mmCIF file of C-alpha atoms in Angstrom:
data_model
loop_
_atom_site.group_PDB
_atom_site.id
_atom_site.type_symbol
_atom_site.label_atom_id
_atom_site.label_comp_id
_atom_site.label_asym_id
_atom_site.label_seq_id
_atom_site.Cartn_x
_atom_site.Cartn_y
_atom_site.Cartn_z
ATOM 1 C CA MET A 1 -111.056 -166.183 43.535
ATOM 2 C CA LYS A 2 -114.452 -167.198 42.223
ATOM 3 C CA ILE A 3 -115.251 -170.544 40.598
ATOM 4 C CA THR A 4 -118.670 -171.155 39.055
ATOM 5 C CA VAL A 5 -119.594 -174.726 38.137
ATOM 6 C CA LEU A 6 -122.370 -175.365 35.617
ATOM 7 C CA THR A 7 -123.859 -178.844 35.929
ATOM 8 C CA LEU A 8 -127.013 -180.917 35.621
ATOM 9 C CA PHE A 9 -126.203 -182.569 38.963
ATOM 10 C CA PRO A 10 -125.390 -179.882 41.549
ATOM 11 C CA GLU A 11 -125.854 -182.278 44.479
ATOM 12 C CA MET A 12 -122.625 -184.028 43.457
ATOM 13 C CA PHE A 13 -120.523 -181.054 44.585
ATOM 14 C CA SER A 14 -121.046 -181.223 48.345
ATOM 15 C CA PRO A 15 -117.441 -182.456 48.904
ATOM 16 C CA LEU A 16 -116.163 -179.036 47.827
ATOM 17 C CA TYR A 17 -117.674 -177.543 50.962
ATOM 18 C CA GLU A 18 -115.763 -179.851 53.319
ATOM 19 C CA SER A 19 -112.248 -179.881 54.794
ATOM 20 C CA ILE A 20 -109.644 -177.319 53.653
ATOM 21 C CA ILE A 21 -111.578 -176.044 50.642
ATOM 22 C CA GLY A 22 -114.757 -175.774 52.680
ATOM 23 C CA ARG A 23 -112.996 -173.699 55.321
ATOM 24 C CA ALA A 24 -111.616 -171.413 52.621
ATOM 25 C CA VAL A 25 -115.150 -170.883 51.314
ATOM 26 C CA ASP A 26 -116.472 -170.211 54.821
ATOM 27 C CA SER A 27 -113.730 -167.654 55.482
ATOM 28 C CA GLY A 28 -114.324 -165.819 52.207
ATOM 29 C CA LYS A 29 -110.940 -166.644 50.666
ATOM 30 C CA LEU A 30 -112.707 -168.599 47.952
ATOM 31 C CA ASP A 31 -116.135 -168.323 46.318
ATOM 32 C CA ILE A 32 -117.473 -171.544 44.787
ATOM 33 C CA GLN A 33 -120.924 -171.432 43.224
ATOM 34 C CA VAL A 34 -122.670 -174.456 41.727
ATOM 35 C CA VAL A 35 -125.351 -173.624 39.167
ATOM 36 C CA ASP A 36 -128.025 -176.039 37.923
ATOM 37 C CA ILE A 37 -128.193 -175.792 34.135
ATOM 38 C CA ARG A 38 -131.771 -177.103 34.156
ATOM 39 C CA GLY A 39 -132.946 -173.852 35.676
ATOM 40 C CA TYR A 40 -132.127 -172.096 32.396
ATOM 41 C CA ALA A 41 -133.923 -174.454 29.994
ATOM 42 C CA ASP A 42 -136.636 -172.585 28.091
ATOM 43 C CA ASN A 43 -138.994 -175.569 27.728
ATOM 44 C CA LYS A 44 -141.658 -176.412 30.281
ATOM 45 C CA HIS A 45 -140.173 -179.814 31.131
ATOM 46 C CA LYS A 46 -136.692 -178.337 31.718
ATOM 47 C CA LYS A 47 -135.248 -180.757 29.190
ATOM 48 C CA CYS A 48 -131.524 -180.239 28.580
ATOM 49 C CA ASP A 49 -130.597 -183.099 26.264
ATOM 50 C CA ASP A 50 -131.803 -184.600 22.993
ATOM 51 C CA TYR A 51 -130.912 -187.226 20.392
ATOM 52 C CA PRO A 52 -127.860 -186.479 18.217
ATOM 53 C CA PHE A 53 -128.403 -185.371 14.630
ATOM 54 C CA GLY A 54 -127.077 -188.028 12.283
ATOM 55 C CA GLY A 55 -127.927 -190.838 14.680
ATOM 56 C CA GLY A 56 -125.813 -192.601 17.253
ATOM 57 C CA ALA A 57 -126.055 -193.817 20.810
ATOM 58 C CA GLY A 58 -126.901 -191.687 23.800
ATOM 59 C CA MET A 59 -128.038 -188.122 24.231
ATOM 60 C CA VAL A 60 -126.347 -184.754 23.702
ATOM 61 C CA MET A 61 -126.706 -181.691 25.909
ATOM 62 C CA MET A 62 -128.577 -178.908 24.108
ATOM 63 C CA PRO A 63 -126.925 -175.519 23.491
ATOM 64 C CA GLN A 64 -129.766 -173.286 24.703
ATOM 65 C CA PRO A 65 -129.708 -174.117 28.446
ATOM 66 C CA ILE A 66 -125.917 -173.937 28.477
ATOM 67 C CA GLY A 67 -125.762 -170.637 26.629
ATOM 68 C CA SER A 68 -128.452 -169.084 28.817
ATOM 69 C CA ALA A 69 -126.728 -170.255 32.000
ATOM 70 C CA ILE A 70 -123.361 -168.864 30.927
ATOM 71 C CA ASN A 71 -124.893 -165.549 29.874
ATOM 72 C CA ALA A 72 -126.610 -165.304 33.247
ATOM 73 C CA VAL A 73 -123.492 -165.865 35.355
ATOM 74 C CA ASP A 74 -121.031 -164.064 33.057
ATOM 75 C CA PRO A 75 -122.947 -161.609 30.852
ATOM 76 C CA GLU A 76 -119.874 -159.569 29.877
ATOM 77 C CA HIS A 77 -117.530 -162.540 29.376
ATOM 78 C CA ARG A 78 -115.114 -161.511 32.089
ATOM 79 C CA ALA A 79 -114.601 -165.060 33.353
ATOM 80 C CA HIS A 80 -112.398 -167.725 31.801
ATOM 81 C CA ARG A 81 -114.762 -170.433 30.590
ATOM 82 C CA VAL A 82 -113.630 -174.050 30.655
ATOM 83 C CA TYR A 83 -115.409 -177.134 29.332
ATOM 84 C CA MET A 84 -114.370 -180.353 31.098
ATOM 85 C CA SER A 85 -113.847 -182.700 28.166
ATOM 86 C CA PRO A 86 -111.785 -185.847 27.407
ATOM 87 C CA LYS A 87 -110.850 -184.080 24.164
ATOM 88 C CA GLY A 88 -109.262 -181.161 26.003
ATOM 89 C CA ALA A 89 -105.670 -180.361 26.933
ATOM 90 C CA THR A 90 -104.382 -182.486 29.818
ATOM 91 C CA PHE A 91 -104.677 -180.893 33.258
ATOM 92 C CA THR A 92 -101.298 -180.538 34.959
ATOM 93 C CA GLN A 93 -99.833 -178.595 37.864
ATOM 94 C CA ASP A 94 -98.613 -175.951 35.432
ATOM 95 C CA LYS A 95 -102.122 -175.712 33.981
ATOM 96 C CA ALA A 96 -103.465 -175.155 37.501
ATOM 97 C CA PHE A 97 -100.997 -172.302 37.999
ATOM 98 C CA GLY A 98 -102.122 -170.822 34.685
ATOM 99 C CA LEU A 99 -105.763 -170.851 35.746
ATOM 100 C CA LEU A 100 -104.885 -168.957 38.920
ATOM 101 C CA LYS A 101 -104.385 -165.746 36.968
ATOM 102 C CA TYR A 102 -108.118 -165.534 36.279
ATOM 103 C CA GLY A 103 -110.261 -163.935 38.951
ATOM 104 C CA HIS A 104 -113.287 -165.955 37.862
ATOM 105 C CA LEU A 105 -113.388 -169.452 36.382
ATOM 106 C CA ILE A 106 -116.476 -171.084 34.889
ATOM 107 C CA LEU A 107 -116.351 -174.876 34.647
ATOM 108 C CA LEU A 108 -118.932 -176.484 32.362
ATOM 109 C CA CYS A 109 -119.690 -180.137 33.086
ATOM 110 C CA GLY A 110 -120.833 -182.181 30.149
ATOM 111 C CA HIS A 111 -122.835 -185.363 30.543
ATOM 112 C CA TYR A 112 -124.264 -188.198 28.472
ATOM 113 C CA GLU A 113 -122.552 -188.171 25.038
ATOM 114 C CA GLY A 114 -121.305 -184.614 25.500
ATOM 115 C CA VAL A 115 -122.303 -181.084 24.559
ATOM 116 C CA ASP A 116 -123.618 -179.601 21.308
ATOM 117 C CA GLN A 117 -120.537 -178.249 19.521
ATOM 118 C CA ARG A 118 -122.191 -174.861 18.997
ATOM 119 C CA ALA A 119 -122.241 -174.265 22.751
ATOM 120 C CA ILE A 120 -118.519 -174.981 22.879
ATOM 121 C CA ASP A 121 -117.703 -172.777 19.889
ATOM 122 C CA MET A 122 -119.839 -169.865 21.080
ATOM 123 C CA TYR A 123 -119.256 -169.844 24.830
ATOM 124 C CA ILE A 124 -116.110 -171.756 25.812
ATOM 125 C CA ASP A 125 -112.522 -170.466 25.982
ATOM 126 C CA GLU A 126 -110.709 -173.708 26.705
ATOM 127 C CA GLU A 127 -111.291 -177.458 26.989
ATOM 128 C CA ILE A 128 -109.498 -179.408 29.736
ATOM 129 C CA SER A 129 -109.190 -183.141 30.406
ATOM 130 C CA ILE A 130 -107.936 -184.676 33.657
ATOM 131 C CA GLY A 131 -106.572 -187.765 31.888
ATOM 132 C CA ASP A 132 -106.783 -190.222 29.053
ATOM 133 C CA TYR A 133 -109.972 -191.959 30.099
ATOM 134 C CA VAL A 134 -113.706 -191.337 29.819
ATOM 135 C CA LEU A 135 -116.073 -190.709 32.737
ATOM 136 C CA THR A 136 -119.868 -190.489 32.847
ATOM 137 C CA GLY A 137 -119.726 -186.715 33.094
ATOM 138 C CA GLY A 138 -117.622 -183.656 33.796
ATOM 139 C CA GLU A 139 -118.560 -183.348 37.464
ATOM 140 C CA LEU A 140 -115.650 -185.314 38.920
ATOM 141 C CA PRO A 141 -113.099 -183.595 36.643
ATOM 142 C CA ALA A 142 -114.532 -180.205 37.643
ATOM 143 C CA MET A 143 -114.081 -181.102 41.307
ATOM 144 C CA VAL A 144 -110.466 -182.076 40.636
ATOM 145 C CA VAL A 145 -109.777 -178.732 38.955
ATOM 146 C CA CYS A 146 -111.556 -176.824 41.740
ATOM 147 C CA ASP A 147 -109.602 -178.582 44.462
ATOM 148 C CA CYS A 148 -106.220 -178.247 42.761
ATOM 149 C CA VAL A 149 -106.572 -174.590 41.787
ATOM 150 C CA ALA A 150 -108.145 -173.572 45.096
ATOM 151 C CA ARG A 151 -105.152 -174.851 47.066
ATOM 152 C CA TYR A 152 -102.988 -172.116 45.540
ATOM 153 C CA VAL A 153 -105.317 -169.218 46.302
ATOM 154 C CA ASP A 154 -103.643 -166.955 48.854
ATOM 155 C CA GLY A 155 -104.337 -168.031 52.416
ATOM 156 C CA VAL A 156 -105.968 -171.391 51.662
ATOM 157 C CA ILE A 157 -102.838 -173.450 52.524
ATOM 158 C CA SER A 158 -99.601 -172.370 54.188
ATOM 159 C CA ASP A 159 -96.714 -171.474 51.891
ATOM 160 C CA GLY A 160 -94.478 -174.049 53.570
ATOM 161 C CA SER A 161 -96.852 -176.908 52.806
ATOM 162 C CA LEU A 162 -97.089 -175.870 49.175
ATOM 163 C CA ALA A 163 -93.332 -175.553 48.745
ATOM 164 C CA ASP A 164 -92.522 -179.127 49.773
ATOM 165 C CA GLU A 165 -95.324 -181.067 48.123
ATOM 166 C CA THR A 166 -95.245 -183.482 45.209
ATOM 167 C CA PHE A 167 -94.792 -181.749 41.822
ATOM 168 C CA GLY A 168 -93.056 -178.864 43.562
ATOM 169 C CA GLU A 169 -89.697 -177.635 42.337
ATOM 170 C CA ASN A 170 -87.909 -180.743 43.632
ATOM 171 C CA GLY A 171 -90.176 -183.300 41.982
ATOM 172 C CA LEU A 172 -92.010 -185.966 43.986
ATOM 173 C CA GLU A 173 -92.378 -185.350 47.695
ATOM 174 C CA TYR A 174 -90.165 -187.181 50.206
ATOM 175 C CA PRO A 175 -91.695 -189.838 52.544
ATOM 176 C CA GLN A 176 -93.514 -188.572 55.630
ATOM 177 C CA TYR A 177 -93.649 -190.115 59.106
ATOM 178 C CA THR A 178 -95.458 -189.403 62.398
ATOM 179 C CA ARG A 179 -95.948 -191.041 65.829
ATOM 180 C CA PRO A 180 -95.221 -193.666 67.006
ATOM 181 C CA ALA A 181 -91.493 -193.745 66.346
ATOM 182 C CA VAL A 182 -91.701 -197.543 66.075
ATOM 183 C CA TYR A 183 -94.716 -199.283 64.514
ATOM 184 C CA GLU A 184 -94.944 -203.073 64.163
ATOM 185 C CA GLY A 185 -91.172 -203.223 64.611
ATOM 186 C CA VAL A 186 -90.461 -200.670 61.876
ATOM 187 C CA SER A 187 -88.693 -197.483 62.990
ATOM 188 C CA VAL A 188 -88.857 -193.978 61.599
ATOM 189 C CA PRO A 189 -85.572 -193.086 59.833
ATOM 190 C CA GLU A 190 -83.134 -192.064 62.530
ATOM 191 C CA VAL A 191 -82.226 -188.780 60.859
ATOM 192 C CA LEU A 192 -85.780 -187.482 61.377
ATOM 193 C CA LEU A 193 -85.406 -187.947 65.135
ATOM 194 C CA SER A 194 -81.980 -186.297 65.304
ATOM 195 C CA GLY A 195 -83.137 -182.690 65.598
ATOM 196 C CA ASP A 196 -80.443 -181.729 63.074
ATOM 197 C CA HIS A 197 -82.427 -179.684 60.555
ATOM 198 C CA ALA A 198 -79.590 -179.457 58.040
ATOM 199 C CA LYS A 199 -79.305 -183.246 57.927
ATOM 200 C CA ILE A 200 -83.090 -183.610 57.758
ATOM 201 C CA ASP A 201 -83.302 -181.185 54.826
ATOM 202 C CA LYS A 202 -80.494 -183.061 53.046
ATOM 203 C CA TRP A 203 -82.198 -186.430 53.616
ATOM 204 C CA ARG A 204 -85.524 -185.133 52.351
ATOM 205 C CA LYS A 205 -83.940 -183.689 49.210
ATOM 206 C CA GLU A 206 -82.141 -186.972 48.521
ATOM 207 C CA GLN A 207 -85.332 -188.981 49.027
ATOM 208 C CA SER A 208 -87.277 -186.648 46.741
ATOM 209 C CA GLU A 209 -84.668 -186.955 44.015
ATOM 210 C CA LYS A 210 -84.534 -190.750 44.377
ATOM 211 C CA LEU A 211 -88.306 -191.166 44.150
ATOM 212 C CA THR A 212 -88.536 -188.816 41.186
ATOM 213 C CA LEU A 213 -85.801 -190.696 39.316
ATOM 214 C CA GLU A 214 -87.409 -194.081 40.058
ATOM 215 C CA ARG A 215 -91.046 -193.236 39.404
ATOM 216 C CA ARG A 216 -91.191 -190.079 37.272
ATOM 217 C CA PRO A 217 -87.854 -189.507 35.523
ATOM 218 C CA ASP A 218 -89.726 -187.306 33.047
ATOM 219 C CA LEU A 219 -90.045 -184.660 35.748
ATOM 220 C CA LYS A 220 -86.242 -184.398 36.112
ATOM 221 C CA GLY A 221 -86.460 -182.926 39.594
ATOM 222 C CA GLY A 222 -89.377 -180.589 39.078
ATOM 223 C CA VAL A 223 -92.834 -180.099 37.680
ATOM 224 C CA LYS A 224 -93.119 -179.769 33.911
#
């Protein structure tokens, strides 16, 4: 899978090349490209924002650099183009699964007071928000989408890890424990030390259901 990020601040995306996602990029399972929108501005000062028509605070990203950047990386509109926006549909696990069907995603990061509406109308297929709050730009939301979607690309993470995680088919994930068996006087649940895999599976399912009912009853035992 290929993910292209369009941003005014490409240096912010170094975390995507670390840990699990970084290894997937290094191995060729995933292709993440970060493109500097400023490189496509047609003015000599590489200006990408200007004052909003009609007045108001802040600056708005201009359509020309955005349109030129998108046309350069996706001239035939084969990619699915997403604008990270607080006005977009809320990003969920199901939304992540839906994005997986596209071989190429383009994530546009707005900044300042946002993006000229003409760029959105002419070049964007979908707007996505990661929650009901406002950030200084779309860079952090784009990283969230990259990380979440990339985890489900074949070979990035083992199937077993994906099956048992939070927001899987059983709802919230059960508690996890590791060594030592006793820490500060608190022991690991005895069933996990029993070696009885049937009992362990039963305990984990019960714990998952209990946590989901207590904390996210809206999930009703599975992702929605």
